[in-house]
Coordinates of C-alpha atoms and ligand atoms in Angstrom, one line a residue:
X24 CA 28.5 84.8 -12.9
X25 CA 25.4 82.6 -12.4
X26 CA 22.7 84.4 -10.6
X27 CA 19.0 84.0 -11.2
X28 CA 18.3 87.3 -9.4
X29 CA 19.3 90.8 -9.9
X30 CA 18.1 93.7 -7.9
X31 CA 16.4 96.6 -9.6
X32 CA 15.4 94.6 -12.6
X33 CA 13.0 96.7 -14.6
X34 CA 10.0 94.7 -16.0
X35 CA 9.8 95.0 -19.8
X36 CA 6.3 96.5 -20.4
X37 CA 6.1 94.9 -23.9
X38 CA 5.4 91.5 -22.3
X39 CA 1.9 92.8 -21.6
X40 CA 1.3 92.5 -25.4
X41 CA 1.1 88.8 -24.9
X42 CA -1.8 87.0 -23.1
X43 CA -1.2 87.3 -19.3
X44 CA 2.2 88.8 -20.1
X45 CA 3.6 85.3 -20.5
X46 CA 5.2 83.5 -23.4
X47 CA 3.3 80.3 -22.8
X48 CA 1.2 78.4 -20.3
X49 CA 3.8 78.2 -17.6
X50 CA 3.4 80.3 -14.5
X51 CA 6.7 81.7 -13.3
X52 CA 7.3 83.5 -10.0
X53 CA 6.8 87.3 -10.2
X54 CA 10.5 88.0 -9.6
X55 CA 11.6 85.6 -12.4
X56 CA 10.1 87.1 -15.6
X57 CA 13.2 87.4 -17.7
X58 CA 13.8 88.3 -21.3
X59 CA 16.6 86.2 -22.8
X60 CA 19.2 87.5 -25.1
X61 CA 21.3 84.5 -25.9
X62 CA 21.9 80.9 -25.3
X63 CA 25.1 78.9 -25.6
X64 CA 25.8 75.3 -24.5
X65 CA 24.2 74.9 -21.1
X66 CA 23.8 78.7 -20.5
X67 CA 21.0 81.2 -21.0
X68 CA 21.7 84.9 -20.7
X69 CA 19.0 87.6 -20.1
X70 CA 19.0 91.0 -21.6
X71 CA 20.2 92.2 -18.2
X72 CA 23.2 89.9 -18.4
X73 CA 21.9 87.5 -15.7
X74 CA 23.1 84.0 -16.5
X75 CA 21.3 80.8 -15.9
X76 CA 22.2 77.1 -16.2
X77 CA 19.4 75.9 -18.5
X78 CA 17.5 72.7 -17.6
X79 CA 14.6 73.3 -20.1
X80 CA 16.7 72.6 -23.2
X81 CA 14.2 74.0 -25.7
X82 CA 11.6 71.6 -24.2
X83 CA 14.0 68.8 -24.9
X84 CA 14.8 69.6 -28.5
X85 CA 18.4 70.6 -27.8
X86 CA 20.0 67.4 -26.6
X87 CA 23.4 68.8 -27.6
X88 CA 22.7 72.1 -25.8
X89 CA 22.3 75.5 -27.3
X90 CA 24.2 76.5 -30.5
X91 CA 26.2 73.3 -30.9
X92 CA 28.8 74.3 -33.6
X93 CA 28.0 71.4 -35.9
X94 CA 24.3 72.1 -35.8
X95 CA 24.7 75.8 -36.3
X96 CA 27.1 75.3 -39.2
X97 CA 24.7 72.8 -40.9
X98 CA 21.8 75.2 -40.5
X99 CA 23.8 78.2 -41.8
X100 CA 25.1 76.2 -44.8
X101 CA 21.5 75.3 -45.7
X102 CA 20.3 78.9 -45.1
X103 CA 22.7 80.0 -47.8
X104 CA 21.3 77.4 -50.2
X105 CA 17.5 77.5 -49.5
X106 CA 15.8 78.5 -46.3
X107 CA 12.4 77.3 -47.4
X108 CA 11.0 75.3 -50.3
X109 CA 7.4 74.3 -50.8
X110 CA 5.8 71.5 -52.8
X111 CA 9.1 70.0 -53.9
X112 CA 11.6 67.6 -52.5
X113 CA 14.7 68.9 -50.8
X114 CA 18.0 67.1 -50.3
X115 CA 18.3 67.3 -46.4
X116 CA 14.7 66.1 -45.9
X117 CA 15.3 63.1 -48.2
X118 CA 18.5 62.3 -46.4
X119 CA 16.8 62.5 -43.1
X120 CA 13.9 60.3 -44.3
X121 CA 16.5 57.7 -45.3
X122 CA 18.3 58.0 -41.9
X123 CA 15.0 57.6 -40.0
X124 CA 13.9 54.5 -42.0
X125 CA 17.4 53.0 -41.3
X126 CA 17.3 53.7 -37.5
X127 CA 13.7 53.7 -36.3
X128 CA 12.3 50.2 -36.0
X129 CA 8.8 50.9 -37.2
X130 CA 9.7 53.3 -39.9
X131 CA 9.0 52.3 -43.5
X132 CA 7.7 55.7 -44.6
X133 CA 8.1 59.2 -43.3
X134 CA 5.5 62.0 -43.5
X135 CA 6.9 65.4 -42.5
X136 CA 5.1 68.1 -40.6
X137 CA 6.1 71.2 -38.6
X138 CA 5.3 70.5 -34.9
X139 CA 4.8 67.6 -32.7
X140 CA 1.2 68.5 -32.3
X141 CA 0.7 68.4 -36.0
X142 CA 2.4 65.0 -36.2
X143 CA 0.1 63.5 -33.5
X144 CA -3.0 64.9 -35.2
X145 CA -1.9 63.3 -38.5
X146 CA -1.1 60.0 -36.9
X147 CA -4.6 59.9 -35.3
X148 CA -6.1 60.8 -38.7
X149 CA -4.2 58.0 -40.4
X150 CA -5.4 55.5 -37.8
X151 CA -9.0 56.6 -38.3
X152 CA -8.7 56.6 -42.1
X153 CA -7.1 53.2 -42.2
X154 CA -9.6 51.5 -39.9
X155 CA -12.7 53.5 -40.8
X156 CA -13.3 53.9 -37.0
X157 CA -13.6 57.1 -35.1
X158 CA -12.4 56.5 -31.5
X159 CA -8.9 57.0 -30.3
X160 CA -7.7 55.9 -26.8
X161 CA -5.2 58.1 -24.9
X162 CA -4.0 58.0 -21.3
X163 CA -4.8 60.3 -18.4
X164 CA -1.9 62.7 -18.1
X165 CA -0.4 61.9 -21.5
X166 CA 0.5 65.0 -23.5
X167 CA 0.1 64.9 -27.3
X168 CA 0.1 68.6 -28.2
X169 CA -2.2 71.5 -28.5
X170 CA -5.1 70.3 -30.7
X171 CA -8.6 69.4 -29.7
X172 CA -8.0 65.6 -30.1
X173 CA -5.0 65.8 -27.7
X174 CA -6.2 68.1 -25.0
X175 CA -8.4 65.6 -23.2
X176 CA -7.6 64.7 -19.6
X177 CA -4.0 65.7 -19.9
X178 CA -3.9 67.7 -16.7
X179 CA -7.4 67.2 -15.2
X180 CA -8.1 68.7 -11.8
X181 CA -10.6 65.9 -11.1
X182 CA -10.1 62.2 -11.7
X183 CA -11.3 61.2 -15.2
X184 CA -14.5 59.2 -15.3
X185 CA -12.8 56.6 -17.5
X186 CA -13.2 56.3 -20.4
X187 CA -14.7 59.8 -20.6
X188 CA -12.1 62.6 -20.4
X189 CA -12.1 66.2 -19.2
X190 CA -11.5 69.1 -21.6
X191 CA -8.1 70.7 -21.0
X192 CA -9.1 73.8 -22.9
X193 CA -12.1 76.0 -23.6
X194 CA -13.3 76.1 -27.1
X195 CA -13.1 72.3 -27.6
X196 CA -16.2 70.9 -29.3
X197 CA -17.9 68.3 -27.1
X198 CA -18.3 66.2 -30.3
X199 CA -14.5 66.1 -30.8
X200 CA -13.9 65.2 -27.2
X201 CA -16.4 62.3 -27.4
X202 CA -14.1 60.6 -30.0
X203 CA -11.3 60.4 -27.4
X204 CA -11.4 57.6 -24.8
X205 CA -9.2 57.9 -21.7
X206 CA -7.6 55.2 -19.6
X207 CA -5.2 55.3 -16.7
X208 CA -1.5 54.8 -17.7
X209 CA 0.1 51.5 -16.9
X210 CA -3.3 49.9 -16.4
X211 CA -3.8 47.2 -19.1
X212 CA -6.8 45.7 -17.5
X213 CA -8.8 49.0 -17.8
X214 CA -7.7 49.4 -21.4
X215 CA -8.8 45.8 -22.2
X216 CA -12.2 46.6 -20.6
X217 CA -12.6 49.7 -22.7
X218 CA -11.7 47.8 -25.8
X219 CA -14.3 45.2 -25.0
X220 CA -16.9 47.8 -24.3
X221 CA -16.2 49.5 -27.6
X222 CA -15.6 46.4 -29.7
X223 CA -14.7 47.2 -33.3
X224 CA -14.9 51.0 -32.8
X225 CA -11.4 51.9 -31.6
X226 CA -9.1 53.2 -34.4
X227 CA -6.0 53.3 -32.3
X228 CA -4.1 53.9 -29.1
X229 CA -1.8 56.8 -28.7
X230 CA 0.7 56.6 -25.9
X231 CA 3.9 58.2 -24.6
X232 CA 6.3 55.3 -23.7
X233 CA 7.6 57.6 -20.9
X234 CA 4.5 59.6 -19.9
X235 CA 6.0 62.9 -18.9
X236 CA 8.4 61.4 -16.3
X237 CA 6.6 58.0 -15.7
X238 CA 8.1 55.1 -17.5
X239 CA 5.8 52.4 -18.9
X240 CA 5.8 49.2 -17.0
X241 CA 7.7 46.3 -18.7
X242 CA 4.6 44.5 -19.9
X243 CA 2.3 47.5 -20.5
X244 CA 3.5 48.5 -24.0
X245 CA 3.7 44.8 -25.0
X246 CA 0.1 44.4 -23.8
X247 CA -1.1 47.4 -25.8
X248 CA 0.7 45.9 -28.9
X249 CA -1.2 42.6 -28.4
X250 CA -4.5 44.3 -27.9
X251 CA -4.1 46.4 -31.1
X252 CA -3.2 43.3 -33.0
X253 CA -6.2 41.4 -31.7
X254 CA -8.6 44.3 -32.4
X255 CA -7.2 45.7 -35.6
X256 CA -6.4 49.0 -34.0
X257 CA -3.4 51.1 -34.8
X258 CA -0.7 51.5 -32.1
X259 CA 0.8 55.0 -32.1
X260 CA 3.9 55.8 -30.0
X261 CA 4.2 59.5 -29.4
X262 CA 8.0 59.8 -29.5
X263 CA 8.1 63.6 -29.7
X264 CA 10.1 63.6 -26.5
X265 CA 11.5 60.0 -26.4
X266 CA 12.6 60.0 -30.0
X267 CA 16.5 59.9 -30.1
X268 CA 16.3 61.0 -26.4
X269 CA 16.0 57.5 -24.8
X270 CA 18.5 56.0 -27.2
X271 CA 19.5 55.7 -30.9
X272 CA 16.5 53.6 -31.7
X273 CA 14.1 55.7 -29.5
X274 CA 11.7 54.3 -27.0
X275 CA 10.4 51.6 -29.4
X276 CA 14.0 50.2 -29.7
X277 CA 14.6 50.7 -26.0
X278 CA 11.4 48.8 -25.0
X279 CA 11.6 46.3 -27.9
X280 CA 7.9 47.0 -28.7
X281 CA 7.3 48.3 -32.2
X282 CA 4.2 50.5 -32.9
X283 CA 2.5 50.9 -36.3
X284 CA 3.0 54.6 -36.3
X285 CA 5.4 56.9 -34.3
X286 CA 5.5 60.6 -34.0
X287 CA 8.7 62.6 -33.8
X288 CA 9.5 66.2 -33.1
X289 CA 11.9 68.2 -30.8
X290 CA 15.2 66.4 -31.5
X291 CA 13.8 65.7 -35.0
X292 CA 13.8 69.3 -35.8
X293 CA 16.9 70.2 -33.7
X294 CA 15.1 73.3 -32.5
X295 CA 13.7 74.2 -36.0
X296 CA 10.3 73.8 -37.5
X297 CA 10.2 70.0 -38.3
X298 CA 8.4 66.9 -37.1
X299 CA 7.2 63.7 -38.7
X300 CA 5.1 60.7 -38.6
X301 CA 7.0 57.4 -39.2
X302 CA 5.6 54.0 -39.6
X303 CA 4.1 51.2 -41.7
X304 CA 4.0 51.9 -45.4
X305 CA 0.4 50.8 -45.8
X306 CA -0.7 53.3 -43.2
X307 CA 1.4 56.2 -44.4
X308 CA 0.4 55.5 -48.0
X309 CA -3.1 56.7 -47.1
X310 CA -1.5 60.1 -47.5
X311 CA -0.6 59.4 -51.2
X312 CA -2.2 62.3 -53.1
X313 CA -3.3 59.9 -55.8
X314 CA -5.8 58.5 -53.4
X315 CA -7.4 62.0 -53.0
X316 CA -11.2 61.9 -53.2
X317 CA -11.3 58.5 -51.6
X318 CA -12.8 58.4 -48.0
X319 CA -9.7 56.8 -46.7
X320 CA -7.3 59.4 -48.1
X321 CA -5.4 61.4 -45.5
X322 CA -4.7 65.0 -46.3
X323 CA -1.3 66.2 -45.2
X324 CA -0.1 69.6 -46.1
X325 CA 1.8 72.5 -44.5
X326 CA 3.8 75.5 -45.7
X327 CA 6.8 74.5 -43.6
X328 CA 6.6 70.7 -44.0
X329 CA 10.0 69.1 -44.5
X330 CA 11.8 72.4 -43.9
X331 CA 15.3 72.1 -45.3
X332 CA 17.1 74.1 -42.7
X333 CA 15.6 72.2 -39.8
X334 CA 16.3 68.9 -41.7
X335 CA 20.0 69.9 -42.2
X336 CA 20.3 70.9 -38.5
X337 CA 18.7 67.6 -37.5
X338 CA 21.1 65.5 -39.6
X339 CA 24.0 67.3 -37.9
X340 CA 22.5 66.6 -34.5
X341 CA 22.0 62.9 -35.4
X342 CA 25.6 62.7 -36.5
X343 CA 26.7 63.8 -33.1
X344 CA 24.3 61.3 -31.4
X345 CA 25.7 58.5 -33.4
X346 CA 28.5 58.1 -30.9
X347 CA 27.4 55.0 -29.0
X348 CA 28.6 56.4 -25.6
X349 CA 26.4 59.5 -25.7
X350 CA 23.3 58.0 -24.2
X351 CA 25.1 56.0 -21.5
X352 CA 26.9 59.2 -20.5
X353 CA 23.7 61.3 -20.5
X354 CA 22.0 58.6 -18.4
X355 CA 24.9 58.4 -15.9
X356 CA 25.1 62.2 -15.7
X357 CA 21.4 62.5 -14.9
X358 CA 21.6 59.6 -12.4
X359 CA 24.4 61.5 -10.6
X360 CA 22.4 64.6 -10.6
X361 CA 19.4 62.8 -9.0
X362 CA 21.6 61.1 -6.4
X363 CA 23.0 64.4 -5.4
X364 CA 19.5 66.1 -5.5
X365 CA 18.0 63.3 -3.3
X366 CA 20.8 63.7 -0.8
X367 CA 20.1 67.4 -0.6
X368 CA 16.3 66.8 -0.2
X369 CA 16.9 64.2 2.5
X370 CA 19.5 66.4 4.3
X371 CA 16.9 69.2 4.6
X372 CA 14.0 66.9 5.3
X373 CA 12.2 67.9 2.2
X374 CA 9.6 65.2 1.4
X375 CA 10.4 64.8 -2.2
X376 CA 12.0 62.4 -4.6
X377 CA 14.4 63.1 -7.5
X378 CA 13.5 60.8 -10.4
X379 CA 15.0 60.3 -13.8
X380 CA 14.4 58.2 -16.9
X381 CA 17.5 58.5 -19.1
X382 CA 18.2 62.2 -19.4
X383 CA 14.7 63.3 -18.3
X384 CA 14.5 64.3 -14.6
X385 CA 12.3 66.0 -12.1
X386 CA 11.8 66.5 -8.4
X387 CA 8.4 65.3 -7.3
X388 CA 6.5 65.6 -4.1
X389 CA 4.8 62.2 -4.4
X390 CA 4.8 59.3 -2.0
X391 CA 7.0 57.2 -4.2
X392 CA 7.9 56.8 -7.9
X393 CA 4.6 57.5 -9.8
X394 CA 3.0 54.9 -12.0
X395 CA 0.2 57.0 -13.3
X396 CA -1.2 60.5 -13.4
X397 CA -3.3 59.8 -10.3
X398 CA 0.0 59.3 -8.4
X399 CA 1.3 62.6 -9.6
X400 CA -2.0 64.4 -8.9
X401 CA -2.0 63.0 -5.4
X402 CA 1.4 64.7 -4.8
X403 CA 1.9 68.2 -3.4
X404 CA 2.3 70.2 -6.6
X405 CA 2.3 73.5 -4.7
X406 CA 5.4 72.4 -2.8
X407 CA 7.0 71.2 -6.1
X408 CA 6.5 74.6 -7.6
X409 CA 7.8 76.4 -4.6
X410 CA 11.0 74.4 -4.6
X411 CA 11.4 74.9 -8.4
X412 CA 10.9 78.7 -7.8
X413 CA 13.7 78.6 -5.4
X414 CA 15.9 76.8 -7.9
X415 CA 15.2 79.5 -10.4
X416 CA 16.3 82.1 -7.8
X417 CA 19.6 80.1 -7.6
X418 CA 20.2 80.7 -11.3
X419 CA 18.9 77.5 -12.7
X420 CA 16.3 77.8 -15.4
X421 CA 13.5 75.3 -14.9
X422 CA 9.8 75.7 -15.6
X423 CA 8.1 75.2 -12.2
X424 CA 6.4 71.8 -12.1
X425 CA 7.8 70.7 -15.4
X426 CA 10.1 67.8 -16.1
X427 CA 13.6 68.8 -17.3
X428 CA 16.4 67.6 -19.6
X429 CA 20.1 67.0 -19.4
X430 CA 22.1 67.7 -22.5
X431 CA 25.6 66.8 -23.6
X432 CA 26.5 70.5 -23.0
X433 CA 26.0 70.0 -19.3
X434 CA 29.5 69.6 -17.9
X435 CA 30.4 67.9 -14.6
X436 CA 30.8 71.3 -13.1
X437 CA 27.3 72.2 -14.2
X438 CA 25.9 69.1 -12.5
X439 CA 27.9 69.9 -9.3
X440 CA 26.5 73.4 -9.5
X441 CA 23.0 72.1 -10.0
X442 CA 23.3 69.8 -6.9
X443 CA 24.6 72.7 -4.8
X444 CA 21.8 74.9 -6.1
X445 CA 19.2 72.3 -5.1
X446 CA 20.8 72.2 -1.7
X447 CA 20.5 76.0 -1.3
X448 CA 16.9 75.9 -2.8
X449 CA 16.0 73.2 -0.2
X450 CA 17.4 75.4 2.6
X451 CA 15.3 78.4 1.5
X452 CA 12.3 76.1 0.9
X453 CA 12.5 74.9 4.5
X454 CA 13.2 78.3 5.9
X455 CA 10.1 79.7 4.2
X456 CA 8.0 76.6 4.8
X457 CA 4.4 77.5 4.8
X458 CA 1.5 75.1 5.0
X459 CA 1.0 73.7 1.5
X460 CA -2.0 72.0 0.4
X461 CA -2.2 69.1 -1.9
X462 CA -3.4 70.6 -5.1
X463 CA -3.8 70.0 -8.8
X464 CA -0.8 68.9 -10.6
X465 CA 0.7 71.3 -13.1
X466 CA 0.5 70.8 -16.8
X467 CA 3.7 69.5 -18.2
Ligands
PMP508 N1 3.8 65.0 -27.9 C1 4.6 65.0 -26.8 C2 4.9 63.8 -26.1 C3 5.2 66.3 -26.4 O1 5.9 66.3 -25.3 C4 4.9 67.4 -27.1 C5 5.5 68.8 -26.8 N2 5.9 68.9 -25.5 C6 4.0 67.3 -28.2 C7 3.5 66.1 -28.6 C8 3.7 68.5 -29.1 O2 4.8 69.0 -29.7 P1 4.8 70.6 -30.2 O3 4.9 71.4 -29.0 O4 6.0 70.6 -31.1 O5 3.5 70.8 -31.0

């Protein structure tokens, strides 16, 4: 039975061993602090046997849902052969490199890492080493991971004073932050102005083609491509989310704009410790260890780089995704979910919109489809979190304020159940309506 609530739940006191008693940065309602025991397909089960339909999908890594048999079998087979190898090639990682070069338009070489954050840090380092320039431009509201070069104006509470960004974390050296320039997403004119103000000093641009839930305008990515070509800067697409999520050739194939470097994680990794930078051979070759000692050599190294179990699981996942209908089906399923969600919102007079890009979706309290972080920040994020909390209480696992993912494990019945749950959540939302104030958007 699906039920996000169970009376007499005893809080597990061990959670206090973690900062704030939380597993990560996301604030959950006090009555929704669960410990999960297992996950299968579209379902999560807590240690108290409460079942949820999962909409988080391992932050998007699990496009086939939890525990897909082919993925589990591939991982188990590889576990029996070698769980971890260091400093040597392994068969699944080489096979995956070949697969990536065959499918990802920009990929001539692959450099493995462990997390999406690590991949974006390496890509930025490659851009700097290759150009001999220090500055990297990112977009307000764009998330590129947990390192100091990424956590600039990702979820600022005040509007950025472009091109200067706000720190998203304490402990970030101001000198590091000063190497990151920030521009509004989907605003090519401002990017051009920043390039002209910093002529010959910008190493590269890093961008999410779908920034959280905001798709890039048709011409925006092409404009960035031209600007980088004109100025000798490196164009980096952060495809940690969009890679193999937007389609078989990822966002770059979907948009028909090819970057110099692209970062992959999540689906590349299949829920295991694996990510990579893919791109132009001459850029990746800065990491050739024979160039060590040179000022343009890029140091790449990590204990878990190219992990064979994660690579084997990823290959199995990509095999399943090779079916040409998969993405169309995911898109249609997510579209149906959003049409149903919108009808529920409208029926209850909840001033929100259900938006989706492929299999990414979210309910936003914005005036219309957002084009930039400023549009999201102008929305009512407290109301968004309150509705999401109600959805949690209906047995649907979402992180309040965070975009969610449809997987191939979501059945038609799951989607119907989600729409009904949104309807019930809307009813409770309206019943308990309290004056909300427009407030800072959540980090996503
Ligand atoms: N880039 C993007 C676009 C992401 O969404 C994320 C993770 N949410 C990252 C980078 C960082 O990946 P990881 O959490 O694996 O370090």
